[in-house]
Short mmCIF file of C-alpha atoms in Angstrom, two decimals:
data_model
loop_
_atom_site.label_atom_id
_atom_site.label_comp_id
_atom_site.label_asym_id
_atom_site.label_seq_id
_atom_site.Cartn_x
_atom_site.Cartn_y
_atom_site.Cartn_z
CA UNK Y 26 -76.78 17.73 -144.70
CA UNK Y 27 -77.62 17.90 -141.01
CA UNK Y 28 -80.42 20.43 -140.43
CA UNK Y 29 -80.21 22.79 -137.48
CA UNK Y 30 -83.03 22.52 -134.97
CA UNK Y 31 -84.51 25.55 -133.22
CA UNK Y 32 -82.53 24.57 -130.12
CA UNK Y 33 -79.30 24.58 -132.12
CA UNK Y 34 -79.81 27.89 -133.96
CA UNK Y 35 -77.22 29.56 -131.73
CA UNK Y 36 -74.47 27.08 -132.56
CA UNK Y 37 -71.04 28.60 -133.01
CA UNK Y 38 -69.09 25.39 -133.69
CA UNK Y 39 -70.16 21.94 -134.82
CA UNK Y 40 -67.75 19.00 -135.03
CA UNK Y 41 -68.79 15.68 -136.55
CA UNK Y 42 -66.71 12.49 -136.75
CA UNK Y 43 -63.41 14.31 -136.19
CA UNK Y 44 -60.36 12.08 -136.48
CA UNK Y 45 -56.65 12.74 -136.21
CA UNK Y 46 -54.40 9.74 -136.76
CA UNK Y 47 -50.61 9.96 -136.70
CA UNK Y 48 -48.70 7.43 -138.84
CA UNK Y 49 -45.97 5.39 -137.14
CA UNK Y 50 -42.97 4.74 -139.40
CA UNK Y 51 -40.53 1.87 -138.98
CA UNK Y 52 -37.55 0.42 -140.78
CA UNK Y 53 -35.00 1.80 -143.20
CA UNK Y 54 -37.69 2.60 -145.76
CA UNK Y 55 -39.92 4.35 -143.21
CA UNK Y 56 -42.91 2.19 -143.99
CA UNK Y 57 -46.12 2.93 -142.11
CA UNK Y 58 -46.41 0.24 -139.44
CA UNK Y 59 -49.51 1.58 -137.74
CA UNK Y 60 -51.43 4.70 -136.76
CA UNK Y 61 -51.84 6.43 -133.42
CA UNK Y 62 -55.56 7.22 -133.15
CA UNK Y 63 -55.19 10.37 -131.06
CA UNK Y 64 -58.68 11.58 -131.97
CA UNK Y 65 -60.96 8.86 -133.23
CA UNK Y 66 -64.44 10.10 -134.10
CA UNK Y 67 -65.29 13.10 -131.89
CA UNK Y 68 -68.65 14.88 -132.07
CA UNK Y 69 -69.01 18.27 -130.33
CA UNK Y 70 -71.33 21.24 -130.40
CA UNK Y 71 -70.52 24.60 -128.82
CA UNK Y 72 -73.17 27.29 -128.58
CA UNK Y 73 -72.52 30.98 -128.94
CA UNK Y 74 -71.46 32.48 -125.61
CA UNK Y 75 -71.04 29.26 -123.64
CA UNK Y 76 -68.04 27.49 -122.15
CA UNK Y 77 -67.67 23.80 -122.99
CA UNK Y 78 -65.18 21.86 -120.88
CA UNK Y 79 -63.29 19.03 -122.57
CA UNK Y 80 -61.87 16.81 -119.83
CA UNK Y 81 -59.92 13.57 -119.49
CA UNK Y 82 -56.63 12.07 -118.39
CA UNK Y 83 -53.32 13.02 -119.98
CA UNK Y 84 -53.01 11.27 -123.31
CA UNK Y 85 -56.75 11.03 -124.01
CA UNK Y 86 -56.47 13.28 -127.09
CA UNK Y 87 -58.15 16.44 -125.83
CA UNK Y 88 -55.29 18.81 -126.76
CA UNK Y 89 -55.00 17.20 -130.20
CA UNK Y 90 -58.76 17.62 -130.65
CA UNK Y 91 -58.56 21.32 -129.81
CA UNK Y 92 -55.69 21.97 -132.19
CA UNK Y 93 -57.32 19.96 -134.96
CA UNK Y 94 -60.56 21.94 -134.59
CA UNK Y 95 -58.53 25.10 -135.24
CA UNK Y 96 -56.67 23.31 -138.05
CA UNK Y 97 -53.35 23.87 -136.40
CA UNK Y 98 -53.22 20.13 -137.12
CA UNK Y 99 -54.83 18.82 -140.29
CA UNK Y 100 -57.72 16.42 -139.58
CA UNK Y 101 -57.57 12.88 -140.90
CA UNK Y 102 -61.35 12.79 -141.32
CA UNK Y 103 -64.48 14.54 -140.13
CA UNK Y 104 -66.26 17.83 -140.52
CA UNK Y 105 -65.83 21.15 -138.70
CA UNK Y 106 -68.38 23.94 -139.19
CA UNK Y 107 -68.10 27.44 -137.75
CA UNK Y 108 -70.74 30.17 -137.72
CA UNK Y 109 -69.38 33.62 -138.56
CA UNK Y 110 -71.23 36.88 -138.03
CA UNK Y 111 -74.03 37.79 -135.67
CA UNK Y 112 -73.76 40.13 -132.67
CA UNK Y 113 -74.15 43.21 -134.86
CA UNK Y 114 -71.65 42.11 -137.53
CA UNK Y 115 -74.16 41.02 -140.14
CA UNK Y 116 -76.04 37.78 -140.83
CA UNK Y 117 -74.54 34.51 -139.66
CA UNK Y 118 -72.64 32.47 -142.25
CA UNK Y 119 -71.64 28.83 -142.04
CA UNK Y 120 -67.98 28.19 -142.82
CA UNK Y 121 -66.74 24.67 -143.61
CA UNK Y 122 -63.46 24.87 -141.71
CA UNK Y 123 -62.22 21.51 -142.98
CA UNK Y 124 -62.61 22.70 -146.59
CA UNK Y 125 -61.14 26.19 -146.11
CA UNK Y 126 -58.09 27.06 -148.21
CA UNK Y 127 -55.05 28.86 -146.81
CA UNK Y 128 -56.40 32.38 -147.36
CA UNK Y 129 -59.84 31.58 -145.94
CA UNK Y 130 -58.24 29.89 -142.97
CA UNK Y 131 -56.19 33.02 -142.30
CA UNK Y 132 -59.38 35.08 -142.17
CA UNK Y 133 -60.89 32.57 -139.74
CA UNK Y 134 -58.00 33.25 -137.35
CA UNK Y 135 -59.73 36.53 -136.55
CA UNK Y 136 -62.58 34.55 -135.02
CA UNK Y 137 -60.82 31.45 -133.61
CA UNK Y 138 -57.86 31.84 -131.23
CA UNK Y 139 -55.96 29.67 -128.75
CA UNK Y 140 -54.42 30.13 -125.29
CA UNK Y 141 -51.60 27.61 -124.77
CA UNK Y 142 -50.83 25.73 -121.59
CA UNK Y 143 -47.32 26.95 -120.88
CA UNK Y 144 -46.89 30.74 -120.68
CA UNK Y 145 -43.12 30.26 -120.47
CA UNK Y 146 -42.80 28.77 -123.96
CA UNK Y 147 -45.77 30.34 -125.78
CA UNK Y 148 -44.33 33.87 -125.73
CA UNK Y 149 -41.38 34.96 -127.88
CA UNK Y 150 -38.59 35.89 -125.47
CA UNK Y 151 -37.08 38.32 -128.02
CA UNK Y 152 -40.22 40.43 -128.37
CA UNK Y 153 -41.64 43.06 -126.04
CA UNK Y 154 -45.16 42.76 -124.64
CA UNK Y 155 -46.29 45.49 -127.04
CA UNK Y 156 -45.01 43.51 -130.04
CA UNK Y 157 -46.34 40.17 -128.78
CA UNK Y 158 -49.88 41.40 -128.15
CA UNK Y 159 -49.97 43.74 -131.16
CA UNK Y 160 -48.50 41.35 -133.74
CA UNK Y 161 -51.90 39.89 -134.81
CA UNK Y 162 -53.09 43.43 -135.60
CA UNK Y 163 -50.05 43.95 -137.81
CA UNK Y 164 -50.65 40.63 -139.59
CA UNK Y 165 -54.21 41.71 -140.36
CA UNK Y 166 -53.25 45.07 -141.78
CA UNK Y 167 -53.22 47.62 -138.95
CA UNK Y 168 -50.00 49.42 -139.91
CA UNK Y 169 -50.38 52.51 -137.72
CA UNK Y 170 -48.14 51.91 -134.64
CA UNK Y 171 -50.06 54.44 -132.54
CA UNK Y 172 -53.40 52.69 -133.12
CA UNK Y 173 -51.81 49.31 -132.37
CA UNK Y 174 -50.29 50.65 -129.17
CA UNK Y 175 -53.63 52.06 -128.05
CA UNK Y 176 -55.39 48.72 -128.59
CA UNK Y 177 -52.62 46.91 -126.73
CA UNK Y 178 -53.00 49.30 -123.78
CA UNK Y 179 -56.74 48.63 -123.66
CA UNK Y 180 -56.23 44.86 -123.64
CA UNK Y 181 -53.51 44.97 -121.00
CA UNK Y 182 -55.83 46.91 -118.72
CA UNK Y 183 -58.63 44.42 -119.45
CA UNK Y 184 -56.47 41.47 -118.34
CA UNK Y 185 -55.21 43.22 -115.21
CA UNK Y 186 -51.78 44.40 -116.35
CA UNK Y 187 -50.25 47.86 -116.28
CA UNK Y 188 -49.77 49.55 -119.69
CA UNK Y 189 -46.32 50.55 -118.43
CA UNK Y 190 -45.37 46.88 -118.94
CA UNK Y 191 -45.59 47.24 -122.74
CA UNK Y 192 -41.85 47.71 -123.20
CA UNK Y 193 -40.82 44.83 -121.02
CA UNK Y 194 -39.87 41.31 -122.13
CA UNK Y 195 -41.55 38.03 -121.06
CA UNK Y 196 -38.71 37.02 -118.72
CA UNK Y 197 -39.49 40.06 -116.56
CA UNK Y 198 -42.90 38.68 -115.56
CA UNK Y 199 -44.24 35.95 -113.29
CA UNK Y 200 -46.06 32.92 -114.69
CA UNK Y 201 -49.49 34.40 -113.97
CA UNK Y 202 -48.57 37.69 -115.63
CA UNK Y 203 -47.25 35.85 -118.68
CA UNK Y 204 -50.51 33.98 -119.02
CA UNK Y 205 -52.38 37.29 -118.85
CA UNK Y 206 -50.19 38.51 -121.72
CA UNK Y 207 -51.08 35.35 -123.68
CA UNK Y 208 -54.77 35.97 -123.00
CA UNK Y 209 -54.44 39.57 -124.22
CA UNK Y 210 -52.76 38.34 -127.41
CA UNK Y 211 -55.63 35.89 -128.01
CA UNK Y 212 -58.24 38.63 -127.52
CA UNK Y 213 -56.64 41.42 -129.55
CA UNK Y 214 -58.54 40.49 -132.75
CA UNK Y 215 -61.89 40.29 -130.90
CA UNK Y 216 -62.47 36.56 -131.66
CA UNK Y 217 -65.68 34.63 -131.06
CA UNK Y 218 -64.09 31.30 -130.06
CA UNK Y 219 -61.19 30.76 -127.68
CA UNK Y 220 -59.63 27.30 -127.33
CA UNK Y 221 -58.06 27.40 -123.86
CA UNK Y 222 -55.64 24.47 -123.63
CA UNK Y 223 -54.98 23.84 -119.92
CA UNK Y 224 -54.40 27.58 -119.41
CA UNK Y 225 -53.97 27.40 -115.62
CA UNK Y 226 -52.32 24.01 -115.04
CA UNK Y 227 -48.78 25.48 -115.08
CA UNK Y 228 -49.65 28.14 -112.47
CA UNK Y 229 -49.66 28.18 -108.68
CA UNK Y 230 -53.03 27.44 -107.11
CA UNK Y 231 -53.62 30.99 -105.88
CA UNK Y 232 -52.76 32.38 -109.32
CA UNK Y 233 -55.01 29.77 -110.96
CA UNK Y 234 -57.99 31.20 -109.11
CA UNK Y 235 -57.16 34.73 -110.28
CA UNK Y 236 -56.77 33.70 -113.92
CA UNK Y 237 -59.98 31.64 -113.86
CA UNK Y 238 -61.89 34.60 -112.42
CA UNK Y 239 -60.37 36.76 -115.17
CA UNK Y 240 -61.45 34.31 -117.90
CA UNK Y 241 -64.97 34.26 -116.53
CA UNK Y 242 -65.10 38.07 -116.41
CA UNK Y 243 -63.70 38.39 -119.94
CA UNK Y 244 -66.27 35.93 -121.28
CA UNK Y 245 -69.11 38.12 -120.04
CA UNK Y 246 -67.43 41.36 -121.08
CA UNK Y 247 -66.47 40.35 -124.63
CA UNK Y 248 -69.15 37.70 -125.26
CA UNK Y 249 -66.57 34.94 -125.70
CA UNK Y 250 -67.15 31.27 -126.34
CA UNK Y 251 -64.69 28.84 -124.76
CA UNK Y 252 -63.57 25.33 -125.53
CA UNK Y 253 -61.82 24.80 -122.20
CA UNK Y 254 -59.44 21.83 -122.22
CA UNK Y 255 -58.42 20.52 -118.80
CA UNK Y 256 -57.96 17.46 -116.59
CA UNK Y 257 -59.33 19.28 -113.54
CA UNK Y 258 -63.08 18.84 -113.02
CA UNK Y 259 -63.10 21.37 -110.17
CA UNK Y 260 -62.01 24.02 -112.66
CA UNK Y 261 -64.68 22.87 -115.10
CA UNK Y 262 -67.39 23.13 -112.48
CA UNK Y 263 -66.46 26.74 -111.79
CA UNK Y 264 -66.14 27.96 -115.38
CA UNK Y 265 -68.08 25.75 -117.81
CA UNK Y 266 -71.74 25.45 -118.74
CA UNK Y 267 -71.38 21.97 -120.27
CA UNK Y 268 -68.79 19.21 -120.12
CA UNK Y 269 -67.59 16.62 -122.63
CA UNK Y 270 -65.61 13.71 -121.13
CA UNK Y 271 -62.98 12.19 -123.42
CA UNK Y 272 -61.27 8.82 -123.18
CA UNK Y 273 -58.76 7.35 -125.63
CA UNK Y 274 -59.67 9.61 -128.52
CA UNK Y 275 -63.46 9.51 -128.09
CA UNK Y 276 -66.09 11.49 -126.22
CA UNK Y 277 -67.82 9.08 -123.82
CA UNK Y 278 -70.21 11.48 -122.08
CA UNK Y 279 -71.58 15.00 -122.56
CA UNK Y 280 -73.93 16.87 -120.24
CA UNK Y 281 -74.62 20.16 -118.52
CA UNK Y 282 -72.06 20.74 -115.77
CA UNK Y 283 -74.33 20.22 -112.76
CA UNK Y 284 -76.10 17.32 -114.47
CA UNK Y 285 -72.76 15.60 -115.06
CA UNK Y 286 -71.64 16.06 -111.46
CA UNK Y 287 -74.92 14.93 -109.92
CA UNK Y 288 -75.93 12.23 -112.38
CA UNK Y 289 -72.91 10.70 -114.19
CA UNK Y 290 -73.81 7.96 -116.67
CA UNK Y 291 -70.39 6.60 -117.65
CA UNK Y 292 -68.01 4.72 -115.27
CA UNK Y 293 -65.05 6.80 -116.43
CA UNK Y 294 -66.89 10.00 -115.50
CA UNK Y 295 -67.64 8.49 -112.10
CA UNK Y 296 -63.93 7.83 -111.54
CA UNK Y 297 -62.97 11.38 -112.53
CA UNK Y 298 -65.64 12.86 -110.25
CA UNK Y 299 -64.42 10.78 -107.31
CA UNK Y 300 -61.10 12.65 -107.51
CA UNK Y 301 -62.73 16.09 -107.12
CA UNK Y 302 -61.95 17.54 -103.67
CA UNK Y 303 -65.00 18.22 -101.47
CA UNK Y 304 -64.67 21.33 -99.23
CA UNK Y 305 -65.94 19.55 -96.12
CA UNK Y 306 -63.49 18.49 -93.37
CA UNK Y 307 -65.96 15.87 -92.11
CA UNK Y 308 -66.28 14.19 -95.50
CA UNK Y 309 -64.14 11.07 -95.98
CA UNK Y 310 -63.32 10.90 -99.66
CA UNK Y 311 -63.25 7.47 -101.33
CA UNK Y 312 -61.48 7.88 -104.61
CA UNK Y 313 -62.00 5.29 -107.32
CA UNK Y 314 -58.59 4.03 -108.42
CA UNK Y 315 -58.77 2.74 -111.96
CA UNK Y 316 -56.83 -0.45 -112.55
CA UNK Y 317 -54.03 -0.56 -115.09
CA UNK Y 318 -52.87 2.18 -117.43
CA UNK Y 319 -54.55 3.95 -120.31
CA UNK Y 320 -54.31 1.61 -123.33
CA UNK Y 321 -52.16 2.66 -126.25
CA UNK Y 322 -54.03 4.64 -128.96
CA UNK Y 323 -51.83 2.72 -131.41
CA UNK Y 324 -53.71 -0.48 -130.54
CA UNK Y 325 -56.94 0.35 -128.64
CA UNK Y 326 -58.97 -2.48 -127.07
CA UNK Y 327 -61.85 -4.09 -128.93
CA UNK Y 328 -65.39 -3.31 -127.85
CA UNK Y 329 -65.62 -0.51 -125.30
CA UNK Y 330 -62.20 1.14 -125.07
CA UNK Y 331 -62.69 1.59 -121.33
CA UNK Y 332 -63.55 -2.03 -120.48
CA UNK Y 333 -60.02 -3.14 -119.34
CA UNK Y 334 -60.21 -0.58 -116.49
CA UNK Y 335 -63.95 -0.55 -115.83
CA UNK Y 336 -65.35 -1.79 -112.51
CA UNK Y 337 -68.62 -2.81 -114.17
CA UNK Y 338 -67.38 -4.46 -117.39
CA UNK Y 339 -69.30 -7.47 -118.73
CA UNK Y 340 -68.68 -9.75 -121.69
CA UNK Y 341 -70.61 -7.49 -124.07
CA UNK Y 342 -68.21 -4.65 -123.21
CA UNK Y 343 -65.27 -6.70 -124.48
CA UNK Y 344 -66.98 -7.57 -127.74
CA UNK Y 345 -69.23 -4.69 -128.83
CA UNK Y 346 -68.57 -0.98 -129.05
CA UNK Y 347 -71.28 0.94 -127.12
CA UNK Y 348 -73.44 3.45 -128.97
CA UNK Y 349 -73.00 7.10 -128.03
CA UNK Y 350 -76.59 8.26 -127.68
CA UNK Y 351 -78.81 10.74 -125.88
CA UNK Y 352 -80.34 9.66 -122.58
CA UNK Y 353 -82.32 12.86 -122.16
CA UNK Y 354 -82.07 16.31 -123.72
CA UNK Y 355 -78.52 17.55 -123.35
CA UNK Y 356 -77.13 14.38 -121.77
CA UNK Y 357 -75.46 11.69 -123.91
CA UNK Y 358 -73.19 8.77 -123.05
CA UNK Y 359 -71.50 5.73 -124.60
CA UNK Y 360 -71.95 2.78 -122.22
CA UNK Y 361 -73.87 -0.49 -122.57
CA UNK Y 362 -75.25 -0.04 -119.03
CA UNK Y 363 -75.67 3.74 -118.91
CA UNK Y 364 -79.33 3.51 -117.90
CA UNK Y 365 -78.87 0.78 -115.30
CA UNK Y 366 -75.73 1.61 -113.33
CA UNK Y 367 -76.01 3.40 -109.99
CA UNK Y 368 -72.96 5.63 -110.26
CA UNK Y 369 -71.56 7.84 -107.55
CA UNK Y 370 -72.06 11.61 -107.89
CA UNK Y 371 -69.78 14.30 -106.49
CA UNK Y 372 -69.69 14.38 -102.70
CA UNK Y 373 -71.18 10.90 -102.34
CA UNK Y 374 -69.51 8.00 -100.58
CA UNK Y 375 -69.58 4.44 -101.85
#
């Protein structure tokens, strides 16, 4: 068993070797012709009270990883450990999430919640705001409607909504208001971990800023821990303490946010950073355009998965898979040339 170091004593979530493969069926007899390796060996650690950004292009597996961590999807392989307790609720206890049965998993839902990307489809159009936000309380045994209503009022105020909205239906709200309702629903059970799956990507830019400021305020107010899934590194820089960069089902770099932006060690990270807007009218941005498309997770390339699109690829990249290892405390990467490449940081030209 992996022993916790002093530095890791405040871990809230530990993920080791997480895999989620989807079988592909073909023919009349539905034989398995292959497997889509959506998540293919992910290691993550999230500390109590921090926000970890999980970033990458569409199709890299980050949403699947988030849902598998919560066991909304069953993992193919790997280990997920969650630390319950602390913060005045008794001693901390390690829970093996991957081994939890149905009843234990239900209890874990108190501590692990999700905010979905699309507020238009994540809310039940036939339920009022009061019922939507208060339903988790009912599921966990709070039968008194007056107590449920009071807790719903408190949460609506906390997310910037008027308690008078409780009797309205989702179609009566704007997209930003709907996402605030979804946030209130996720917080109603006072969870420790929130998986936020692209929670602002479906919103207008001005509303995005409001919701991000709200999420940051709520984190401090309720001592929340976020796994924040996004493709937008500008959002990550504002909200997250650390960043994990994902490509084709694998994490290729992890570092503190400012360390990642100022000292990237993987070519894919460099390309993502080059797309971050710089608020300087005199700065001429030179975006790195990656060649080709993301390879299929059904048949990933040999060696380094990124080598067909990499500007720095050598023969070893086509033949050998790079080791994901620590360069210095808190900064790890998977690249054969991670210590030799002179990669561009945010705001730098070529």
